[in-house]
């Protein structure tokens, strides 16, 4: 089947991608590009991704994300990877629908139910106790057995909102949640390795189970120092959500830079590329859980991903902010019952798209 | 002086940036973002760069490119760096104009005249002899004492248009040009290290003076192997034109990965960042010459750059394709006489902008 068109529907938050192929009866696939500034990603899809897939065989779809990234070497960066992801995820949907199966079954499902952790995106909630209480409420309502805090200011060179703010939030949350509920702490690259190691020890002393993105993610030497130091006192370090460069993944895998790997299925350049790193980490015994910090279709795709990879981390992330845009374009975010999300049963991703959102979105088309 | 507005004028090829600041009489600066898909860069300037400079002090302008890149860590890549460059170069223009000096004099000019090499962008010219003859003609017309060939297909994993095509072009050019004219060969990352080392030896045997971008630029370990091997038989290796990551520059500088460094003043994130790496390479004794492969305002900025850095390579690049778009927006590309370009005398960059191009360009404004 030859790919005949690539269409995008976008607003500033998100971008849906529709790909058509010819052949017996034709074929359709719907994908999703990474959220945020997705209107710019949509333009990049037509400039940098569509020209490399139009006219190509839809059956070879697992080669195209790499090809898009390599051929656009003069524009290497997040937008090209996001564009590749939009196309790649549409072609996975098409392939699975042609087989009449959900993506998870099409690949080979290994589990039916995915434990979820509640990911809070509040950074400086005041009073801090309100955040701890809110998370307790989510655990009681949905059955979550783990939560994630995002204290501090992203990539802000060790400077917090005020000294001790992050520490206090962690302690209040730990005191508020029952012992059986795990806490993950993500500082979004705010620390030098020295400060991160000190903070990692604090997290260990306060019963936190995972320390995420301690240093700016492109400073892999710094992250490596933190992982090695934190291993001495038993605090697992996670990273990877922003990374799209193969050379960065090679180092993370070969030099054991992370204890838990967290590729974003879309920032990395798509599902194909995310599956590849999961397989490589599994060979090294390193568990993987994708970055899915909101309830947009990336979360739906994350559920499929966790159901098929060889060595999943015990929990998948799910955002608990419910900000409106996240489910504006689709109705099929997996429900959470007893702390677990179920794998969708519909063919492809099982993404039920809202017609009214499509009508309001900015539309662009590239075709043969 | 407080920055009050950021305006862009763009088409698909290029993007001019105008910044205004308040204060006694006001101040104006004109910058240039990197060419190619510049319409997308213009959108990125308003999304990712303008919000970080509006309201800030124009006098602190040398801090802003780094800040723009760091704060937009979720979109890290070429478009954010290109956006930073548009703003940074406008603020250099403003600062130099406030001082009533050309940028080169404002920084401290070290030389008045810059030797130029003729950079051909033809990749598979047929017959090959026509390319050698064309370059000879340019040397006779403009007095160039060096030329650059771009044989082969960029980042194409060792595959040439046909086997031996690149070698034949190099040999024909060497035979056609007088001995006093140097030849640089740029393969745009097409080779593995093994193939590049073999090709580097061929270049040495055929009187070529510099071997540029042997391997995909993000594979720094590969480039390093090539440089070390080529040093054994005296073939200097150059790279850097696509790089914007500080971690990549750190490695290139500290691990002696290149014999000649070639930052692109705009791809790297602007003039401030390009000056910084030049100073660091000079400390290591490594010469620098920027990537300025077309006659757009990046070439004008390259002339300023070569006049102020501590350890310039003997020649600056200038494209010889004269494709139309390159001088569509300005009239002040430095003339080449006797193989040399002169430093402009007008305040700022000395960029004389064409009003009719501005009228046709897509206009966007961000303001306080």
XYZ file of C-alpha atoms in Angstrom:
736
model
C 0.000 0.000 0.000
C 1.362 3.363 -1.063
C 1.016 6.337 1.263
C -1.040 8.959 -0.573
C -1.675 11.771 1.913
C -0.671 13.210 5.272
C -3.166 15.525 6.986
C -2.800 17.428 10.249
C -5.375 18.921 12.570
C -3.719 21.152 15.134
C -4.083 23.814 17.744
C -1.410 25.165 20.055
C -1.808 22.214 22.455
C -1.989 19.186 20.210
C -1.796 17.835 16.685
C -3.598 14.816 15.240
C -2.207 13.245 12.067
C -4.240 11.314 9.488
C -2.507 9.211 6.848
C -4.205 7.501 3.918
C -2.810 4.731 1.748
C -4.143 3.212 -1.450
C -4.555 -0.504 -2.137
C -7.548 -2.813 -1.760
C -10.210 -0.670 -0.093
C -7.651 1.884 1.049
C -6.317 2.289 4.568
C -6.418 4.991 7.185
C -4.308 5.665 10.264
C -4.550 8.316 12.969
C -1.486 9.433 14.895
C -0.599 12.019 17.471
C 2.362 14.399 17.541
C 3.796 15.539 20.860
C 1.704 18.109 22.739
C 2.672 21.793 23.287
C 3.410 24.226 20.432
C 1.820 21.534 18.301
C 0.750 24.158 15.738
C 4.458 24.556 14.928
C 4.915 20.780 14.880
C 2.095 20.533 12.325
C 4.000 22.847 9.984
C 7.140 20.792 10.545
C 5.251 17.590 9.666
C 4.412 18.979 6.234
C 7.888 20.457 5.736
C 10.076 17.692 7.130
C 8.126 14.434 7.493
C 5.428 14.188 4.803
C 7.900 14.553 1.884
C 9.746 11.440 3.088
C 6.703 9.171 3.395
C 4.414 10.195 0.529
C 4.555 7.529 -2.156
C 6.352 5.066 0.112
C 5.047 1.624 1.105
C 2.992 1.843 4.321
C 4.231 -1.670 5.149
C 7.774 -0.421 5.721
C 6.576 2.130 8.246
C 9.045 1.182 10.969
C 11.893 2.670 8.913
C 10.455 6.120 8.383
C 11.011 7.882 11.706
C 14.762 7.246 11.571
C 14.837 8.336 7.941
C 12.973 11.574 8.698
C 15.390 12.419 11.498
C 18.517 11.594 9.469
C 17.456 13.396 6.302
C 16.597 16.561 8.196
C 20.017 16.774 9.822
C 20.140 20.533 9.223
C 17.103 20.978 11.473
C 17.941 18.306 14.010
C 15.986 18.806 17.193
C 12.770 18.328 19.050
C 10.453 19.563 16.283
C 11.782 17.114 13.718
C 11.483 14.250 16.240
C 7.937 15.360 17.147
C 7.084 15.374 13.435
C 8.479 11.891 12.949
C 6.361 10.735 15.895
C 3.153 12.080 14.363
C 3.747 10.119 11.180
C 5.054 6.998 12.918
C 2.083 6.727 15.284
C -0.395 7.188 12.399
C 1.280 4.336 10.521
C 1.141 2.053 13.580
C -2.577 2.771 13.817
C -2.995 1.965 10.120
C -1.045 -1.292 10.332
C -2.902 -2.514 13.412
C -6.284 -1.568 11.933
C -5.429 -3.474 8.752
C -4.831 -6.486 10.990
C -8.079 -5.778 12.849
C -6.275 -5.613 16.195
C -5.391 -3.110 18.894
C -1.745 -2.012 18.579
C -0.911 -3.936 21.764
C -2.294 -7.214 20.315
C -0.782 -6.497 16.909
C 2.658 -6.381 18.564
C 1.951 -9.104 21.121
C 0.374 -8.116 24.399
C 2.165 -9.335 27.530
C -0.254 -7.945 30.133
C -3.860 -6.717 30.295
C -3.819 -4.198 33.070
C -1.314 -1.407 33.730
C -0.770 -0.001 37.230
C -0.843 3.796 37.110
C 0.871 6.445 39.227
C -0.721 9.846 39.759
C 1.513 12.570 38.375
C 0.992 16.021 39.849
C 2.184 18.962 37.747
C 1.826 21.557 40.515
C 5.216 23.090 41.270
C 4.808 25.483 44.163
C 1.380 24.712 45.635
C 0.549 26.901 48.597
C -0.113 25.905 51.278
C 2.067 22.846 50.660
C -0.199 20.672 52.770
C -3.001 21.223 50.232
C -0.959 19.361 47.628
C -0.320 16.440 49.975
C -4.023 16.294 50.783
C -5.004 16.508 47.109
C -2.775 13.529 46.265
C -4.216 11.538 49.142
C -7.669 12.262 47.707
C -6.645 10.979 44.272
C -5.274 7.781 45.812
C -8.524 7.206 47.672
C -10.654 7.967 44.582
C -8.740 6.026 41.927
C -6.771 3.465 43.914
C -3.333 4.798 42.921
C -0.481 3.043 44.739
C 2.134 5.641 43.709
C 2.283 9.387 43.102
C 4.810 11.775 41.561
C 5.746 15.254 42.774
C 7.317 17.932 40.550
C 8.798 20.304 43.109
C 11.111 23.163 42.174
C 11.698 25.146 38.979
C 12.768 23.260 35.828
C 16.423 23.642 34.728
C 16.937 26.551 37.092
C 20.490 25.875 38.283
C 19.790 24.780 41.870
C 17.445 27.675 42.661
C 14.093 26.708 44.202
C 11.020 28.929 44.727
C 12.405 29.484 48.225
C 15.039 27.519 50.142
C 13.640 24.283 51.539
C 10.370 24.441 49.570
C 10.968 21.172 47.715
C 12.107 19.365 50.853
C 9.054 20.490 52.787
C 6.690 19.339 50.029
C 8.301 15.898 49.989
C 8.115 15.540 53.773
C 4.518 16.698 54.042
C 3.471 14.341 51.243
C 5.298 11.397 52.810
C 3.675 12.084 56.184
C 0.220 12.444 54.616
C 0.146 9.348 52.373
C -0.200 5.820 53.830
C 3.004 3.781 53.855
C 1.928 1.520 50.999
C 1.829 4.426 48.556
C 5.116 5.087 46.774
C 6.409 8.587 46.031
C 8.438 9.543 42.951
C 10.143 12.958 42.848
C 10.977 14.708 39.553
C 13.081 17.891 39.717
C 13.147 18.478 35.926
C 16.883 18.975 35.617
C 17.159 21.693 38.226
C 20.302 20.458 39.941
C 24.046 20.212 39.525
C 25.353 16.727 40.296
C 26.610 17.845 43.734
C 23.252 19.292 44.762
C 21.396 16.341 43.240
C 23.399 13.794 45.223
C 22.642 15.690 48.440
C 18.952 15.846 47.487
C 18.963 12.161 46.519
C 20.115 11.300 50.033
C 17.338 13.461 51.451
C 14.830 11.573 49.281
C 16.189 8.240 50.482
C 15.906 9.356 54.103
C 12.294 10.358 53.444
C 11.061 7.143 51.897
C 10.925 8.233 48.242
C 11.170 5.377 45.733
C 12.554 7.114 42.601
C 14.466 10.321 41.784
C 13.802 11.661 38.326
C 15.759 13.974 35.986
C 18.218 15.256 38.605
C 20.340 17.355 36.179
C 19.816 19.057 32.797
C 19.179 16.043 30.587
C 21.804 16.902 27.989
C 24.510 16.818 30.696
C 24.796 13.038 30.700
C 28.120 13.095 32.558
C 26.364 14.875 35.416
C 23.419 12.456 35.442
C 25.868 9.551 35.449
C 27.674 10.922 38.516
C 24.352 11.240 40.331
C 23.250 7.714 39.463
C 26.527 6.240 40.630
C 26.500 8.183 43.905
C 22.809 7.503 44.604
C 23.372 3.773 43.978
C 25.626 3.793 47.066
C 22.659 4.539 49.301
C 19.952 2.868 47.232
C 18.089 5.711 45.524
C 17.158 4.767 41.926
C 17.659 7.535 39.360
C 15.404 7.896 36.294
C 15.738 10.062 33.168
C 15.173 10.202 29.448
C 11.862 11.973 28.897
C 13.259 14.730 26.658
C 15.846 12.731 24.725
C 15.589 12.122 20.988
C 19.256 11.742 20.000
C 20.341 8.149 19.367
C 23.793 9.047 20.676
C 22.238 10.013 24.036
C 20.245 6.756 24.240
C 23.361 4.778 23.313
C 25.192 6.312 26.257
C 22.268 5.867 28.660
C 22.058 2.191 27.738
C 25.720 1.292 27.431
C 27.057 3.318 30.369
C 24.199 2.512 32.800
C 23.367 6.182 33.282
C 19.826 5.513 34.506
C 18.231 2.925 36.792
C 14.839 3.504 35.171
C 14.447 4.769 31.601
C 11.606 7.150 30.736
C 11.384 7.766 26.998
C 8.577 9.997 25.830
C 6.911 8.031 23.021
C 6.574 11.192 20.950
C 9.540 13.393 21.932
C 11.825 10.451 21.092
C 10.469 10.384 17.538
C 7.646 7.875 17.788
C 6.510 4.470 18.974
C 8.988 2.531 16.812
C 11.946 4.337 18.316
C 10.518 4.046 21.840
C 10.040 0.266 21.415
C 13.641 -0.056 20.244
C 15.117 1.589 23.339
C 12.824 -0.463 25.592
C 14.175 -3.673 24.058
C 17.753 -2.498 24.517
C 17.185 -1.459 28.139
C 15.489 -4.797 28.853
C 18.640 -6.609 27.710
C 20.541 -4.602 30.330
C 17.932 -5.332 33.007
C 16.828 -1.691 33.216
C 13.060 -1.142 33.547
C 11.250 1.343 31.327
C 8.185 3.507 31.860
C 7.261 6.213 29.391
C 6.781 9.903 30.084
C 3.011 10.434 29.808
C 2.397 13.368 32.111
C -1.009 14.340 30.723
C -4.204 12.552 29.677
C -3.917 13.364 25.953
C -3.573 10.450 23.472
C 0.057 10.022 24.578
C -1.356 8.387 27.718
C -3.460 5.984 25.626
C -0.331 5.110 23.636
C 1.592 4.674 26.887
C -0.895 2.011 28.004
C -0.290 0.062 24.765
C 3.469 0.478 25.250
C 3.494 -0.781 28.833
C 1.466 -3.818 27.777
C 4.061 -5.010 25.233
C 7.565 -4.126 26.459
C 9.762 -6.767 28.061
C 10.662 -5.052 31.302
C 8.135 -2.407 32.371
C 8.595 -0.387 35.545
C 5.821 -1.270 38.003
C 3.807 1.874 37.164
C 2.840 4.050 34.181
C 2.493 7.814 34.616
C -0.860 9.527 34.265
C -1.401 13.256 34.767
C -4.042 14.248 37.308
C -4.477 17.908 36.388
C -7.453 17.415 34.034
C -6.735 20.780 32.411
C -9.296 20.565 29.618
C -7.101 20.464 26.533
C -5.919 16.944 27.315
C -9.180 15.253 26.400
C -10.461 17.962 24.040
C -9.758 15.914 20.912
C -10.624 12.360 21.980
C -13.007 10.487 24.234
C -10.999 7.332 24.862
C -8.435 8.057 27.585
C -8.204 4.715 29.430
C -10.195 4.736 32.639
C -8.441 3.932 35.887
C -10.119 1.396 38.162
C -8.456 0.123 41.300
C -5.304 2.018 40.311
C -5.029 0.214 36.962
C -5.718 1.165 33.354
C -7.071 -1.444 30.930
C -5.661 -2.008 27.425
C -8.135 -0.719 24.803
C -9.986 -3.345 22.738
C -10.647 -1.309 19.582
C -8.397 -1.768 16.513
C -5.343 0.498 16.217
C -4.766 2.825 19.149
C -8.478 2.854 19.877
C -8.448 6.650 19.703
C -12.050 7.896 19.404
C -11.650 11.359 17.921
C -14.139 14.192 18.513
C -15.480 15.563 15.246
C -16.147 18.974 16.752
C -12.486 19.363 17.722
C -11.378 18.453 14.197
C -13.695 21.131 12.792
C -12.127 23.818 14.976
C -8.512 22.723 14.414
C -6.113 24.216 11.854
C -6.075 21.850 8.878
C -3.176 21.177 6.491
C -2.709 18.465 3.884
C 0.244 17.090 1.932
C -0.522 14.615 -0.833
C 1.067 12.820 -3.739
C 17.192 50.576 27.697
C 14.260 48.209 27.911
C 13.417 45.959 24.960
C 9.896 46.863 23.826
C 9.241 44.866 20.652
C 10.481 42.006 18.483
C 9.345 41.995 14.837
C 10.041 39.408 12.154
C 9.904 39.623 8.376
C 10.178 36.181 6.841
C 9.754 34.010 3.812
C 10.711 30.361 3.434
C 14.367 31.259 2.766
C 15.186 33.881 5.347
C 14.005 35.861 8.362
C 15.015 39.382 9.378
C 14.445 40.427 12.981
C 13.873 43.998 14.181
C 14.120 44.853 17.866
C 13.233 48.200 19.422
C 14.201 49.481 22.858
C 13.067 52.552 24.739
C 15.351 55.092 26.442
C 16.764 58.424 25.198
C 15.693 58.632 21.556
C 14.979 54.891 21.395
C 17.152 52.290 19.744
C 16.764 49.890 16.863
C 18.613 46.721 15.873
C 18.274 44.414 12.879
C 19.237 40.770 13.082
C 19.096 37.720 10.904
C 17.913 34.207 11.780
C 19.437 31.198 10.032
C 18.295 30.676 6.428
C 16.049 27.784 5.209
C 12.572 27.085 6.604
C 12.931 30.551 8.080
C 9.146 30.987 8.060
C 9.039 28.325 10.783
C 11.932 29.985 12.611
C 9.960 33.259 12.633
C 7.103 31.531 14.466
C 9.602 30.045 16.894
C 11.075 33.499 17.558
C 7.709 34.772 18.762
C 6.947 31.567 20.700
C 10.326 30.827 22.265
C 12.621 33.877 22.086
C 10.590 37.092 22.270
C 8.947 36.205 25.617
C 12.393 35.988 27.226
C 13.719 39.353 26.010
C 10.698 41.670 26.052
C 11.045 44.044 28.979
C 14.665 43.093 29.613
C 17.634 45.475 29.488
C 19.110 45.623 25.978
C 22.511 46.223 27.591
C 22.609 42.676 28.980
C 22.062 41.218 25.514
C 24.959 38.766 25.643
C 23.087 36.681 28.226
C 19.887 36.152 26.282
C 20.761 33.475 23.731
C 21.872 31.049 26.452
C 18.768 31.878 28.468
C 16.460 31.267 25.494
C 18.052 27.880 24.825
C 17.994 26.792 28.481
C 14.430 27.899 29.206
C 13.080 26.112 26.126
C 14.603 22.797 27.133
C 11.438 20.961 26.115
C 11.945 22.106 22.512
C 15.723 21.852 22.410
C 16.966 21.797 18.846
C 17.896 23.723 15.791
C 14.781 25.916 15.675
C 15.255 27.228 19.189
C 18.938 27.954 18.476
C 18.001 29.674 15.195
C 15.479 31.778 17.108
C 18.053 32.766 19.704
C 20.389 33.789 16.871
C 17.806 36.106 15.318
C 17.372 37.963 18.592
C 21.064 37.932 19.508
C 22.195 39.356 16.171
C 19.561 42.121 16.333
C 20.815 43.112 19.775
C 24.452 43.197 18.582
C 23.347 45.516 15.777
C 21.543 47.727 18.277
C 24.501 47.897 20.686
C 27.013 48.721 17.948
C 24.720 51.338 16.411
C 24.295 52.968 19.827
C 28.097 53.215 19.936
C 28.115 54.536 16.349
C 30.447 51.753 15.210
C 30.447 48.698 12.980
C 30.114 45.521 15.048
C 33.747 44.644 14.247
C 35.022 47.980 15.628
C 32.611 47.819 18.566
C 34.219 44.505 19.596
C 37.757 45.474 18.547
C 38.791 44.830 14.971
C 42.024 42.885 14.515
C 42.181 42.916 10.693
C 40.670 44.910 7.831
C 40.529 42.443 5.009
C 39.343 38.836 5.021
C 40.592 36.282 2.470
C 37.662 34.384 1.001
C 37.329 30.871 -0.378
C 34.821 30.060 -3.097
C 32.317 27.502 -1.850
C 30.555 25.483 -4.538
C 27.262 23.884 -3.561
C 26.967 21.678 -6.659
C 26.947 18.029 -5.631
C 26.907 15.910 -8.759
C 27.760 18.296 -11.607
C 27.833 16.591 -14.980
C 30.153 16.549 -16.771
C 32.461 16.775 -13.751
C 35.002 18.784 -15.731
C 32.437 21.604 -16.041
C 32.574 22.100 -12.267
C 36.387 22.223 -12.253
C 36.308 24.768 -15.092
C 33.640 26.849 -13.354
C 35.745 27.076 -10.186
C 38.798 28.067 -12.212
C 36.693 30.860 -13.746
C 35.672 32.128 -10.283
C 39.309 32.159 -9.174
C 40.311 34.184 -12.241
C 37.374 36.597 -11.845
C 37.524 37.239 -8.072
C 41.089 36.315 -7.152
C 40.107 33.423 -4.840
C 43.106 31.482 -3.544
C 41.020 28.562 -2.241
C 37.845 26.707 -3.230
C 35.547 24.183 -1.566
C 33.894 21.153 -3.163
C 30.769 19.455 -1.767
C 30.886 16.067 -3.464
C 28.590 13.188 -2.535
C 25.201 12.999 -0.824
C 24.820 14.430 2.707
C 24.540 11.929 5.587
C 23.944 9.060 3.171
C 25.881 6.257 4.886
C 28.838 5.937 2.520
C 26.726 5.872 -0.655
C 27.794 8.279 -3.412
C 25.869 9.208 -6.591
C 27.924 6.491 -8.256
C 31.112 4.784 -7.091
C 34.156 6.972 -7.615
C 32.162 10.139 -8.421
C 33.566 12.154 -5.504
C 37.134 10.999 -6.149
C 36.936 11.933 -9.820
C 35.593 15.401 -9.023
C 38.455 16.026 -6.589
C 41.090 14.851 -9.080
C 39.694 16.853 -11.995
C 39.498 19.990 -9.860
C 43.043 19.539 -8.573
C 44.356 19.065 -12.123
C 42.434 22.086 -13.419
C 43.311 24.653 -10.751
C 46.822 26.201 -10.512
C 49.008 24.864 -7.686
C 48.667 28.009 -5.571
C 44.925 27.515 -5.172
C 43.932 25.394 -2.166
C 41.097 22.875 -2.244
C 38.800 22.067 0.696
C 36.497 19.025 0.482
C 33.262 18.789 2.501
C 31.370 15.471 2.455
C 28.541 16.626 4.772
C 28.684 13.694 7.137
C 28.346 11.003 4.503
C 30.964 8.600 5.856
C 31.594 6.093 8.600
C 34.948 6.651 10.305
C 36.530 3.747 8.362
C 35.444 5.095 4.976
C 36.349 8.662 6.004
C 39.891 7.705 6.966
C 40.358 6.005 3.596
C 38.926 9.054 1.828
C 41.093 11.393 3.930
C 44.191 9.572 2.689
C 42.940 9.953 -0.878
C 42.499 13.688 -0.270
C 46.031 13.956 1.129
C 47.423 12.139 -1.905
C 45.569 14.570 -4.161
C 46.759 17.813 -2.624
C 43.606 18.787 -0.726
C 44.208 21.117 2.258
C 41.197 20.405 4.504
C 38.626 17.598 4.981
C 35.318 18.770 6.316
C 32.463 17.013 8.178
C 33.622 13.444 7.496
C 30.913 11.712 9.609
C 27.404 12.551 10.845
C 28.150 15.522 13.097
C 26.364 14.120 16.148
C 28.650 11.053 16.100
C 31.534 12.830 17.787
C 33.309 9.580 18.633
C 33.446 8.809 14.911
C 34.718 12.280 14.001
C 37.362 11.964 16.702
C 38.624 8.675 15.267
C 38.894 10.268 11.838
C 40.798 13.304 13.105
C 43.264 11.168 15.014
C 43.872 8.870 12.036
C 44.126 11.717 9.519
C 46.640 13.517 11.769
C 48.995 10.592 11.146
C 49.297 11.520 7.484
C 48.728 15.260 7.794
C 45.149 15.813 6.618
C 43.411 18.448 8.808
C 39.793 17.642 9.723
C 37.153 20.347 10.187
C 33.613 20.214 11.604
C 31.043 22.080 13.667
C 28.714 23.824 11.240
C 25.514 22.208 12.498
C 26.286 22.092 16.217
C 24.339 24.097 18.780
C 24.707 21.937 21.906
C 27.201 23.268 24.447
C 28.007 19.700 25.407
C 29.109 19.011 21.793
C 31.298 22.136 21.710
C 32.795 21.213 25.078
C 33.838 17.862 23.673
C 35.163 19.323 20.403
C 37.297 21.793 22.353
C 38.464 19.636 25.242
C 39.055 16.397 23.328
C 40.652 17.996 20.228
C 38.050 16.490 17.908
C 38.651 19.021 15.115
C 41.746 20.661 13.627
C 39.630 23.551 12.325
C 36.348 24.610 13.941
C 33.479 25.828 11.772
C 30.600 27.155 13.859
C 27.648 28.546 11.967
C 27.029 31.955 13.573
C 23.273 31.355 13.473
C 22.818 27.587 13.815
C 24.926 27.767 16.994
C 22.474 30.224 18.533
C 23.980 33.582 17.573
C 27.075 35.743 17.432
C 27.631 35.767 21.203
C 27.789 31.995 21.359
C 29.971 31.823 18.229
C 32.447 34.336 19.726
C 32.628 32.274 22.903
C 33.637 29.058 21.136
C 36.159 30.972 18.996
C 37.863 32.263 22.151
C 37.947 28.772 23.643
C 39.355 27.205 20.463
C 41.993 29.961 20.240
C 43.228 29.009 23.713
C 43.734 25.484 22.379
C 45.483 26.756 19.250
C 42.666 25.578 16.963
C 41.752 27.982 14.125
C 38.138 28.913 13.467
C 36.260 29.866 10.307
C 32.494 30.111 10.290
C 30.072 28.239 8.053
C 28.772 30.918 5.650
C 27.919 28.910 2.548
C 25.662 31.503 0.919
C 25.734 35.260 0.317
C 22.824 36.098 2.646
C 23.500 38.357 5.684
C 25.218 35.424 7.408
C 28.158 36.096 5.094
C 28.256 39.779 6.093
C 28.249 38.682 9.748
C 31.002 36.176 8.970
C 33.227 39.000 7.738
C 32.748 40.857 11.042
C 33.460 37.634 12.933
C 36.678 36.841 11.082
C 37.906 40.379 11.718
C 37.679 40.078 15.515
C 38.449 36.500 16.566
C 41.876 35.595 17.919
C 42.812 32.719 15.666
C 41.013 32.807 12.313
C 41.594 30.140 9.693
C 43.292 31.708 6.643
C 40.009 31.904 4.676
C 36.316 32.661 5.170
C 33.698 30.760 3.155
C 31.549 32.524 0.579
C 28.954 30.775 -1.576
C 29.314 31.209 -5.329
C 25.905 29.964 -6.443
C 24.213 33.407 -6.562
C 20.815 31.722 -6.376
C 18.702 34.860 -6.070
C 17.262 34.529 -2.573
C 20.633 35.169 -0.936
C 20.690 38.884 -1.716
C 16.927 39.350 -2.048
C 16.605 41.152 1.280
C 19.780 43.264 1.451
C 22.182 45.117 -0.813
C 25.317 45.034 1.302
C 26.975 41.644 0.823
C 30.699 42.493 1.092
C 32.340 42.710 -2.325
C 35.338 40.509 -3.041
C 38.361 42.211 -4.600
C 41.623 40.376 -5.119
C 40.160 37.404 -3.234
C 39.451 39.472 -0.106
C 36.323 40.931 1.471
C 36.491 44.272 3.270
C 34.972 44.907 6.713
C 31.874 47.133 6.367
C 32.169 50.725 7.616
C 28.526 51.417 8.486
C 27.349 51.204 12.132
C 26.044 47.825 13.343
C 26.269 45.000 10.839
C 26.014 47.494 7.990
C 23.050 45.543 6.621
C 21.233 47.700 4.029
C 17.769 46.165 3.877
C 15.553 46.298 0.800
C 12.206 47.907 1.573
C 10.468 46.016 -1.220
C 11.486 42.676 0.285
C 10.149 43.731 3.694
C 6.809 44.619 2.084
C 6.481 41.148 0.556
C 7.623 39.230 3.661
C 5.343 37.670 6.275
C 5.227 40.075 9.228
C 4.777 39.209 12.902
C 5.253 41.330 16.025
C 5.626 40.622 19.739
C 5.596 43.602 22.072
C 5.396 44.521 25.711
